[in-house]
Amino acid sequence: MSDNVYRVTEIVGSSHEGVDQAIRNAVSRASRTVRNLDWFEVTQVRGHIEDGEIAHYQVGLKVGFRIEEPE
Protein backbone atom coordinates (compact mmCIF):
# COMPACT_ATOMS: atom_id res chain seq x y z
CA MET A 1 0.00 0.00 0.00
CA SER A 2 1.42 3.37 -0.98
CA ASP A 3 1.43 6.53 1.10
CA ASN A 4 -1.12 8.89 -0.43
CA VAL A 5 -1.45 12.63 -0.06
CA TYR A 6 -4.91 14.15 -0.34
CA ARG A 7 -6.35 17.54 -1.12
CA VAL A 8 -9.69 18.41 0.49
CA THR A 9 -12.25 20.77 -0.99
CA GLU A 10 -15.80 21.70 -0.08
CA ILE A 11 -18.81 21.40 -2.37
CA VAL A 12 -22.59 21.65 -2.00
CA GLY A 13 -25.04 19.26 -3.64
CA SER A 14 -28.74 19.88 -4.02
CA SER A 15 -31.86 17.90 -4.84
CA HIS A 16 -35.63 18.14 -4.69
CA GLU A 17 -35.74 14.41 -3.83
CA GLY A 18 -33.76 14.14 -0.60
CA VAL A 19 -30.43 14.23 1.21
CA ASP A 20 -29.12 11.00 -0.33
CA GLN A 21 -29.79 12.27 -3.84
CA ALA A 22 -28.15 15.62 -3.03
CA ILE A 23 -24.99 13.75 -1.97
CA ARG A 24 -25.07 11.62 -5.12
CA ASN A 25 -25.56 14.70 -7.31
CA ALA A 26 -22.59 16.46 -5.71
CA VAL A 27 -20.22 13.49 -5.99
CA SER A 28 -21.32 12.70 -9.54
CA ARG A 29 -20.80 16.26 -10.71
CA ALA A 30 -17.45 16.66 -8.93
CA SER A 31 -16.18 13.40 -10.44
CA ARG A 32 -16.55 14.89 -13.93
CA THR A 33 -13.93 17.58 -13.25
CA VAL A 34 -11.81 16.25 -10.35
CA ARG A 35 -9.67 13.15 -10.76
CA ASN A 36 -8.93 10.62 -8.02
CA LEU A 37 -11.91 11.32 -5.74
CA ASP A 38 -11.61 8.87 -2.85
CA TRP A 39 -13.92 9.93 -0.02
CA PHE A 40 -16.52 12.39 1.21
CA GLU A 41 -17.72 13.72 4.56
CA VAL A 42 -21.12 15.35 5.09
CA THR A 43 -20.58 18.62 6.95
CA GLN A 44 -23.98 20.31 6.64
CA VAL A 45 -27.57 19.46 5.84
CA ARG A 46 -30.06 22.20 5.15
CA GLY A 47 -33.13 22.80 3.07
CA HIS A 48 -35.69 25.20 1.79
CA ILE A 49 -39.29 25.19 2.98
CA GLU A 50 -42.23 26.38 0.88
CA ASP A 51 -45.82 26.39 2.15
CA GLY A 52 -44.89 24.23 5.12
CA GLU A 53 -43.30 21.51 2.94
CA ILE A 54 -39.68 20.66 2.19
CA ALA A 55 -39.04 21.98 -1.30
CA HIS A 56 -35.29 21.52 -1.68
CA TYR A 57 -32.37 19.84 0.11
CA GLN A 58 -28.76 21.08 0.23
CA VAL A 59 -25.86 19.06 1.59
CA GLY A 60 -22.40 20.45 2.28
CA LEU A 61 -19.59 17.98 1.66
CA LYS A 62 -15.86 17.80 2.07
CA VAL A 63 -14.40 15.63 -0.67
CA GLY A 64 -10.89 14.22 -0.69
CA PHE A 65 -8.91 13.43 -3.80
CA ARG A 66 -5.47 11.92 -4.16
CA ILE A 67 -2.66 14.19 -5.35
CA GLU A 68 -1.05 12.52 -8.35
CA GLU A 69 2.60 11.51 -8.29
CA PRO A 70 4.87 13.58 -10.58
CA GLU A 71 5.73 11.83 -13.82
GROMACS .gro file of C-alpha atoms in nm:
model
   71
    1MET     CA    1   0.000   0.000   0.000
    2SER     CA    2   0.142   0.337  -0.098
    3ASP     CA    3   0.143   0.653   0.110
    4ASN     CA    4  -0.112   0.889  -0.043
    5VAL     CA    5  -0.145   1.263  -0.006
    6TYR     CA    6  -0.491   1.415  -0.034
    7ARG     CA    7  -0.635   1.754  -0.112
    8VAL     CA    8  -0.969   1.841   0.049
    9THR     CA    9  -1.225   2.077  -0.099
   10GLU     CA   10  -1.580   2.170  -0.008
   11ILE     CA   11  -1.881   2.140  -0.237
   12VAL     CA   12  -2.259   2.165  -0.200
   13GLY     CA   13  -2.504   1.926  -0.364
   14SER     CA   14  -2.874   1.988  -0.402
   15SER     CA   15  -3.186   1.790  -0.484
   16HIS     CA   16  -3.563   1.814  -0.469
   17GLU     CA   17  -3.574   1.441  -0.383
   18GLY     CA   18  -3.376   1.414  -0.060
   19VAL     CA   19  -3.043   1.423   0.121
   20ASP     CA   20  -2.912   1.100  -0.033
   21GLN     CA   21  -2.979   1.227  -0.384
   22ALA     CA   22  -2.815   1.562  -0.303
   23ILE     CA   23  -2.499   1.375  -0.197
   24ARG     CA   24  -2.507   1.162  -0.512
   25ASN     CA   25  -2.556   1.470  -0.731
   26ALA     CA   26  -2.259   1.646  -0.571
   27VAL     CA   27  -2.022   1.349  -0.599
   28SER     CA   28  -2.132   1.270  -0.954
   29ARG     CA   29  -2.080   1.626  -1.071
   30ALA     CA   30  -1.745   1.666  -0.893
   31SER     CA   31  -1.618   1.340  -1.044
   32ARG     CA   32  -1.655   1.489  -1.393
   33THR     CA   33  -1.393   1.758  -1.325
   34VAL     CA   34  -1.181   1.625  -1.035
   35ARG     CA   35  -0.967   1.315  -1.076
   36ASN     CA   36  -0.893   1.062  -0.802
   37LEU     CA   37  -1.191   1.132  -0.574
   38ASP     CA   38  -1.161   0.887  -0.285
   39TRP     CA   39  -1.392   0.993  -0.002
   40PHE     CA   40  -1.652   1.239   0.121
   41GLU     CA   41  -1.772   1.372   0.456
   42VAL     CA   42  -2.112   1.535   0.509
   43THR     CA   43  -2.058   1.862   0.695
   44GLN     CA   44  -2.398   2.031   0.664
   45VAL     CA   45  -2.757   1.946   0.584
   46ARG     CA   46  -3.006   2.220   0.515
   47GLY     CA   47  -3.313   2.280   0.307
   48HIS     CA   48  -3.569   2.520   0.179
   49ILE     CA   49  -3.929   2.519   0.298
   50GLU     CA   50  -4.223   2.638   0.088
   51ASP     CA   51  -4.582   2.639   0.215
   52GLY     CA   52  -4.489   2.423   0.512
   53GLU     CA   53  -4.330   2.151   0.294
   54ILE     CA   54  -3.968   2.066   0.219
   55ALA     CA   55  -3.904   2.198  -0.130
   56HIS     CA   56  -3.529   2.152  -0.168
   57TYR     CA   57  -3.237   1.984   0.011
   58GLN     CA   58  -2.876   2.108   0.023
   59VAL     CA   59  -2.586   1.906   0.159
   60GLY     CA   60  -2.240   2.045   0.228
   61LEU     CA   61  -1.959   1.798   0.166
   62LYS     CA   62  -1.586   1.780   0.207
   63VAL     CA   63  -1.440   1.563  -0.067
   64GLY     CA   64  -1.089   1.422  -0.069
   65PHE     CA   65  -0.891   1.343  -0.380
   66ARG     CA   66  -0.547   1.192  -0.416
   67ILE     CA   67  -0.266   1.419  -0.535
   68GLU     CA   68  -0.105   1.252  -0.835
   69GLU     CA   69   0.260   1.151  -0.829
   70PRO     CA   70   0.487   1.358  -1.058
   71GLU     CA   71   0.573   1.183  -1.382
   0.00000   0.00000   0.00000
